[in-house]
Amino acid sequence: MIALEPTVLSLLGAFPFDRVYVESIIYVSLYVSLTAVVLSTLASIPIALGVGFTDFPGKGFVIAVINTGMGFPSVVVGLLVLFLVSNQGPLGPLDLVFTKEAMIISQFVLAFPVITGVTLAAVTSVEDGVRDAAYAMGGTRVDVALVTVKEARYGIATGILAGLGRAISEVGSVLIVGGNIASADGTAITRTLTTAIQLEARQGRFDTALILGAILVTIVLSINAIVLRLGGGRV
Amino acid sequence: MQRRELLATVAGGATIGLAGCASAGGSDGSAGPTIAEETLTLATTTSTYDTGLLDEINAAFQKRYGARVDAVAQGTGAALETARSGDADVVMVHARSLEDDFIREGYGINRRDLMFNDFVIVGPEDDPAGIDEVGEAIAAFEAIADAEATFVSRGDNSGTHTKELAIWEAAGVEPGGDWYREAGAGMGEVLNQANQSGAYTLADRGTFIAQRSKLALSIRVQGPIEDGPELLANPYGILAVNPAVHENVTYDLAMAYIGFITSQKGQSIIQEFTVDGEQLFFPEAISADPDFQQYVPEDWEPAE
């Protein structure tokens, strides 16, 4: 097999296991976690803005729930999502159990409170003066929201990174709802870096587990570095 | 499972894209009737998966039928539970009593004897409980309990755990106390833990051989394959999930899988599968003598 990308991928070829196997694991990890984080972000920001800038009864309770969710155990989320997507559960007919989609659902649930919580803190700390000025200049509610998001963008980026960190590094829920499946030809189906590390450790192949761990850390580090650079070092 | 087909296609395509090479997939677009593109979900035990046997069998099955097998490796108890909720199509496990319950409750049908290996009692070289001379499972467990030598239990309702509890019961020992550790983990992990803490454990021979080179443990009591006690026999069975209970299961494909794995081809893969030059599993599906007991619970009798 010819290495088309000589830099990173040829390094992978030197590892004590199949290249296709590792690449497909990395792909599954990124696909599941990035999709979950994108969906969480799309849901989180409007909700954080809504909660942050409106007063309603029970607001304190909602914030408490969001903050609690930031630390919700991933295995419990996995178990609840399993009940949801299992053949016996409400989403049973969609046949989602042991698929990447089920894993996306559980990581969405995990990342959502983190992104919402940090975004909420970021947007509420935007000074009132900024929003008042936007109003005064004749901005609509959408304009004001956009100005607020722009002001709070570094805080929001931190929230998204924290959500991604939580999603890509958790093992409990993806193991339960995904089943850690690889096909017989060595292509990961629902096997992520974390569940692969768990499997390799279970089989006593600690060297392979460590290399997969290093890949995981490198990926998280790279994403953080990219966002940091885009943010001009202010994230 | 229409949805999984789509997912498989999408995932496959994207994986190939990521790998940067157009590898020839198992499913070509050849004409004619085919069950290619379908996915079979197999709930199975860590022992068949971690040894690498399943990869060999599933690759051969995929080559012959074009259908992908998604193997979910759990303990026997968890695998049967997954099948109970209709999340698997076929189950390969090794705890006859749990399989029998599964059949009685109506969830499983068409059970076949598949293969066997055996359990071995492994422990550290210095053998603190002195079970080397015993050569017998029940007495060895009694000696471990008497010496309060550290013993790591699977503690996960797996086939191995079920067997271990049966031996403790036969020995009249209620295991507990500091020396008895329930790991709640798979076989490989338990072997690692026993290795780290110089403890005894009950292991299936397959997983032990597969990991032996990384362990400072060795076999203290042999199973029946090496003329040990019959109590340590470890037979594997395969069952289809009953389509009358769970309509969504791909029953025809499940039966094709059971047919394949109990065929001459499937059984010869099991026969020829070795790790470190040692055979791990012994096929037992092909026999000219009718064995009706493999289809029904062990104590089942026809109504008069």
mmCIF file with all atom_site columns, N, CA and C in Angstrom, chain B residues 110-144:
data_model
loop_
_atom_site.group_PDB
_atom_site.id
_atom_site.type_symbol
_atom_site.label_atom_id
_atom_site.label_alt_id
_atom_site.label_comp_id
_atom_site.label_asym_id
_atom_site.label_entity_id
_atom_site.label_seq_id
_atom_site.pdbx_PDB_ins_code
_atom_site.Cartn_x
_atom_site.Cartn_y
_atom_site.Cartn_z
_atom_site.occupancy
_atom_site.B_iso_or_equiv
_atom_site.pdbx_formal_charge
_atom_site.auth_seq_id
_atom_site.auth_comp_id
_atom_site.auth_asym_id
_atom_site.auth_atom_id
_atom_site.pdbx_PDB_model_num
ATOM 1   N N  . ASN B 1 110 ? -33.275 -22.638 18.374 1.00 0.00 ? 110 ASN B N  1
ATOM 2   C CA . ASN B 1 110 ? -32.292 -23.303 17.512 1.00 0.00 ? 110 ASN B CA 1
ATOM 3   C C  . ASN B 1 110 ? -30.883 -23.257 18.090 1.00 0.00 ? 110 ASN B C  1
ATOM 4   N N  . ARG B 1 111 ? -30.775 -23.631 19.340 1.00 0.00 ? 111 ARG B N  1
ATOM 5   C CA . ARG B 1 111 ? -29.447 -23.679 19.953 1.00 0.00 ? 111 ARG B CA 1
ATOM 6   C C  . ARG B 1 111 ? -28.643 -24.837 19.363 1.00 0.00 ? 111 ARG B C  1
ATOM 7   N N  . ARG B 1 112 ? -27.378 -24.579 19.104 1.00 0.00 ? 112 ARG B N  1
ATOM 8   C CA . ARG B 1 112 ? -26.480 -25.654 18.667 1.00 0.00 ? 112 ARG B CA 1
ATOM 9   C C  . ARG B 1 112 ? -25.245 -25.659 19.553 1.00 0.00 ? 112 ARG B C  1
ATOM 10  N N  . ASP B 1 113 ? -24.765 -26.882 19.861 1.00 0.00 ? 113 ASP B N  1
ATOM 11  C CA . ASP B 1 113 ? -23.436 -27.006 20.452 1.00 0.00 ? 113 ASP B CA 1
ATOM 12  C C  . ASP B 1 113 ? -22.441 -26.552 19.398 1.00 0.00 ? 113 ASP B C  1
ATOM 13  N N  . LEU B 1 114 ? -21.477 -25.743 19.801 1.00 0.00 ? 114 LEU B N  1
ATOM 14  C CA . LEU B 1 114 ? -20.594 -25.151 18.804 1.00 0.00 ? 114 LEU B CA 1
ATOM 15  C C  . LEU B 1 114 ? -19.161 -25.674 18.918 1.00 0.00 ? 114 LEU B C  1
ATOM 16  N N  . MET B 1 115 ? -18.617 -25.515 20.098 1.00 0.00 ? 115 MET B N  1
ATOM 17  C CA . MET B 1 115 ? -17.204 -25.864 20.305 1.00 0.00 ? 115 MET B CA 1
ATOM 18  C C  . MET B 1 115 ? -16.985 -25.905 21.803 1.00 0.00 ? 115 MET B C  1
ATOM 19  N N  . PHE B 1 116 ? -15.822 -26.354 22.198 1.00 0.00 ? 116 PHE B N  1
ATOM 20  C CA . PHE B 1 116 ? -15.527 -26.306 23.632 1.00 0.00 ? 116 PHE B CA 1
ATOM 21  C C  . PHE B 1 116 ? -14.060 -25.992 23.829 1.00 0.00 ? 116 PHE B C  1
ATOM 22  N N  . ASN B 1 117 ? -13.756 -25.430 24.959 1.00 0.00 ? 117 ASN B N  1
ATOM 23  C CA . ASN B 1 117 ? -12.398 -25.506 25.472 1.00 0.00 ? 117 ASN B CA 1
ATOM 24  C C  . ASN B 1 117 ? -12.562 -25.774 26.952 1.00 0.00 ? 117 ASN B C  1
ATOM 25  N N  . ASP B 1 118 ? -11.653 -25.374 27.762 1.00 0.00 ? 118 ASP B N  1
ATOM 26  C CA . ASP B 1 118 ? -11.848 -25.669 29.181 1.00 0.00 ? 118 ASP B CA 1
ATOM 27  C C  . ASP B 1 118 ? -11.343 -24.521 30.024 1.00 0.00 ? 118 ASP B C  1
ATOM 28  N N  . PHE B 1 119 ? -11.727 -24.585 31.282 1.00 0.00 ? 119 PHE B N  1
ATOM 29  C CA . PHE B 1 119 ? -11.234 -23.609 32.244 1.00 0.00 ? 119 PHE B CA 1
ATOM 30  C C  . PHE B 1 119 ? -9.994  -24.167 32.908 1.00 0.00 ? 119 PHE B C  1
ATOM 31  N N  . VAL B 1 120 ? -9.131  -23.257 33.299 1.00 0.00 ? 120 VAL B N  1
ATOM 32  C CA . VAL B 1 120 ? -7.971  -23.670 34.074 1.00 0.00 ? 120 VAL B CA 1
ATOM 33  C C  . VAL B 1 120 ? -7.883  -22.748 35.282 1.00 0.00 ? 120 VAL B C  1
ATOM 34  N N  . ILE B 1 121 ? -7.343  -23.264 36.368 1.00 0.00 ? 121 ILE B N  1
ATOM 35  C CA . ILE B 1 121 ? -7.088  -22.407 37.528 1.00 0.00 ? 121 ILE B CA 1
ATOM 36  C C  . ILE B 1 121 ? -5.650  -21.940 37.409 1.00 0.00 ? 121 ILE B C  1
ATOM 37  N N  . VAL B 1 122 ? -5.479  -20.629 37.296 1.00 0.00 ? 122 VAL B N  1
ATOM 38  C CA . VAL B 1 122 ? -4.130  -20.102 37.154 1.00 0.00 ? 122 VAL B CA 1
ATOM 39  C C  . VAL B 1 122 ? -3.741  -19.372 38.426 1.00 0.00 ? 122 VAL B C  1
ATOM 40  N N  . GLY B 1 123 ? -2.450  -19.325 38.684 1.00 0.00 ? 123 GLY B N  1
ATOM 41  C CA . GLY B 1 123 ? -1.965  -18.650 39.882 1.00 0.00 ? 123 GLY B CA 1
ATOM 42  C C  . GLY B 1 123 ? -0.495  -18.347 39.749 1.00 0.00 ? 123 GLY B C  1
ATOM 43  N N  . PRO B 1 124 ? 0.061   -17.665 40.739 1.00 0.00 ? 124 PRO B N  1
ATOM 44  C CA . PRO B 1 124 ? 1.477   -17.280 40.694 1.00 0.00 ? 124 PRO B CA 1
ATOM 45  C C  . PRO B 1 124 ? 2.390   -18.500 40.873 1.00 0.00 ? 124 PRO B C  1
ATOM 46  N N  . GLU B 1 125 ? 3.639   -18.326 40.437 1.00 0.00 ? 125 GLU B N  1
ATOM 47  C CA . GLU B 1 125 ? 4.592   -19.432 40.459 1.00 0.00 ? 125 GLU B CA 1
ATOM 48  C C  . GLU B 1 125 ? 4.812   -19.990 41.871 1.00 0.00 ? 125 GLU B C  1
ATOM 49  N N  . ASP B 1 126 ? 4.823   -19.116 42.894 1.00 0.00 ? 126 ASP B N  1
ATOM 50  C CA . ASP B 1 126 ? 5.147   -19.620 44.241 1.00 0.00 ? 126 ASP B CA 1
ATOM 51  C C  . ASP B 1 126 ? 3.975   -20.367 44.889 1.00 0.00 ? 126 ASP B C  1
ATOM 52  N N  . ASP B 1 127 ? 2.800   -20.328 44.250 1.00 0.00 ? 127 ASP B N  1
ATOM 53  C CA . ASP B 1 127 ? 1.653   -21.142 44.649 1.00 0.00 ? 127 ASP B CA 1
ATOM 54  C C  . ASP B 1 127 ? 1.382   -21.096 46.157 1.00 0.00 ? 127 ASP B C  1
ATOM 55  N N  . PRO B 1 128 ? 1.027   -19.915 46.688 1.00 0.00 ? 128 PRO B N  1
ATOM 56  C CA . PRO B 1 128 ? 0.887   -19.766 48.145 1.00 0.00 ? 128 PRO B CA 1
ATOM 57  C C  . PRO B 1 128 ? -0.157  -20.686 48.782 1.00 0.00 ? 128 PRO B C  1
ATOM 58  N N  . ALA B 1 129 ? -1.174  -21.107 48.026 1.00 0.00 ? 129 ALA B N  1
ATOM 59  C CA . ALA B 1 129 ? -2.179  -21.984 48.626 1.00 0.00 ? 129 ALA B CA 1
ATOM 60  C C  . ALA B 1 129 ? -1.813  -23.455 48.433 1.00 0.00 ? 129 ALA B C  1
ATOM 61  N N  . GLY B 1 130 ? -0.723  -23.710 47.737 1.00 0.00 ? 130 GLY B N  1
ATOM 62  C CA . GLY B 1 130 ? -0.265  -25.077 47.541 1.00 0.00 ? 130 GLY B CA 1
ATOM 63  C C  . GLY B 1 130 ? -1.240  -25.969 46.797 1.00 0.00 ? 130 GLY B C  1
ATOM 64  N N  . ILE B 1 131 ? -1.795  -25.464 45.690 1.00 0.00 ? 131 ILE B N  1
ATOM 65  C CA . ILE B 1 131 ? -2.794  -26.262 44.977 1.00 0.00 ? 131 ILE B CA 1
ATOM 66  C C  . ILE B 1 131 ? -2.173  -27.078 43.849 1.00 0.00 ? 131 ILE B C  1
ATOM 67  N N  . ASP B 1 132 ? -0.871  -26.956 43.641 1.00 0.00 ? 132 ASP B N  1
ATOM 68  C CA . ASP B 1 132 ? -0.227  -27.705 42.564 1.00 0.00 ? 132 ASP B CA 1
ATOM 69  C C  . ASP B 1 132 ? -0.427  -29.210 42.730 1.00 0.00 ? 132 ASP B C  1
ATOM 70  N N  . GLU B 1 133 ? -0.344  -29.680 43.953 1.00 0.00 ? 133 GLU B N  1
ATOM 71  C CA . GLU B 1 133 ? -0.446  -31.121 44.172 1.00 0.00 ? 133 GLU B CA 1
ATOM 72  C C  . GLU B 1 133 ? -1.887  -31.595 44.103 1.00 0.00 ? 133 GLU B C  1
ATOM 73  N N  . VAL B 1 134 ? -2.834  -30.653 44.257 1.00 0.00 ? 134 VAL B N  1
ATOM 74  C CA . VAL B 1 134 ? -4.235  -31.057 44.372 1.00 0.00 ? 134 VAL B CA 1
ATOM 75  C C  . VAL B 1 134 ? -4.753  -31.639 43.052 1.00 0.00 ? 134 VAL B C  1
ATOM 76  N N  . GLY B 1 135 ? -4.564  -30.889 41.950 1.00 0.00 ? 135 GLY B N  1
ATOM 77  C CA . GLY B 1 135 ? -4.953  -31.395 40.632 1.00 0.00 ? 135 GLY B CA 1
ATOM 78  C C  . GLY B 1 135 ? -6.447  -31.565 40.471 1.00 0.00 ? 135 GLY B C  1
ATOM 79  N N  . GLU B 1 136 ? -7.217  -30.908 41.288 1.00 0.00 ? 136 GLU B N  1
ATOM 80  C CA . GLU B 1 136 ? -8.660  -31.101 41.233 1.00 0.00 ? 136 GLU B CA 1
ATOM 81  C C  . GLU B 1 136 ? -9.317  -29.781 41.613 1.00 0.00 ? 136 GLU B C  1
ATOM 82  N N  . ALA B 1 137 ? -10.384 -29.409 40.916 1.00 0.00 ? 137 ALA B N  1
ATOM 83  C CA . ALA B 1 137 ? -10.893 -28.040 41.019 1.00 0.00 ? 137 ALA B CA 1
ATOM 84  C C  . ALA B 1 137 ? -11.491 -27.721 42.389 1.00 0.00 ? 137 ALA B C  1
ATOM 85  N N  . ILE B 1 138 ? -12.394 -28.591 42.871 1.00 0.00 ? 138 ILE B N  1
ATOM 86  C CA . ILE B 1 138 ? -13.109 -28.268 44.110 1.00 0.00 ? 138 ILE B CA 1
ATOM 87  C C  . ILE B 1 138 ? -12.138 -28.194 45.285 1.00 0.00 ? 138 ILE B C  1
ATOM 88  N N  . ALA B 1 139 ? -11.253 -29.182 45.354 1.00 0.00 ? 139 ALA B N  1
ATOM 89  C CA . ALA B 1 139 ? -10.277 -29.191 46.446 1.00 0.00 ? 139 ALA B CA 1
ATOM 90  C C  . ALA B 1 139 ? -9.325  -28.000 46.340 1.00 0.00 ? 139 ALA B C  1
ATOM 91  N N  . ALA B 1 140 ? -9.006  -27.621 45.113 1.00 0.00 ? 140 ALA B N  1
ATOM 92  C CA . ALA B 1 140 ? -8.123  -26.470 44.927 1.00 0.00 ? 140 ALA B CA 1
ATOM 93  C C  . ALA B 1 140 ? -8.787  -25.202 45.440 1.00 0.00 ? 140 ALA B C  1
ATOM 94  N N  . PHE B 1 141 ? -10.064 -25.024 45.147 1.00 0.00 ? 141 PHE B N  1
ATOM 95  C CA . PHE B 1 141 ? -10.781 -23.849 45.645 1.00 0.00 ? 141 PHE B CA 1
ATOM 96  C C  . PHE B 1 141 ? -10.850 -23.869 47.165 1.00 0.00 ? 141 PHE B C  1
ATOM 97  N N  . GLU B 1 142 ? -11.064 -25.074 47.746 1.00 0.00 ? 142 GLU B N  1
ATOM 98  C CA . GLU B 1 142 ? -11.074 -25.184 49.217 1.00 0.00 ? 142 GLU B CA 1
ATOM 99  C C  . GLU B 1 142 ? -9.730  -24.747 49.788 1.00 0.00 ? 142 GLU B C  1
ATOM 100 N N  . ALA B 1 143 ? -8.653  -25.188 49.126 1.00 0.00 ? 143 ALA B N  1
ATOM 101 C CA . ALA B 1 143 ? -7.310  -24.841 49.614 1.00 0.00 ? 143 ALA B CA 1
ATOM 102 C C  . ALA B 1 143 ? -7.072  -23.338 49.527 1.00 0.00 ? 143 ALA B C  1
ATOM 103 N N  . ILE B 1 144 ? -7.549  -22.717 48.433 1.00 0.00 ? 144 ILE B N  1
ATOM 104 C CA . ILE B 1 144 ? -7.383  -21.264 48.281 1.00 0.00 ? 144 ILE B CA 1
ATOM 105 C C  . ILE B 1 144 ? -8.122  -20.533 49.389 1.00 0.00 ? 144 ILE B C  1
#
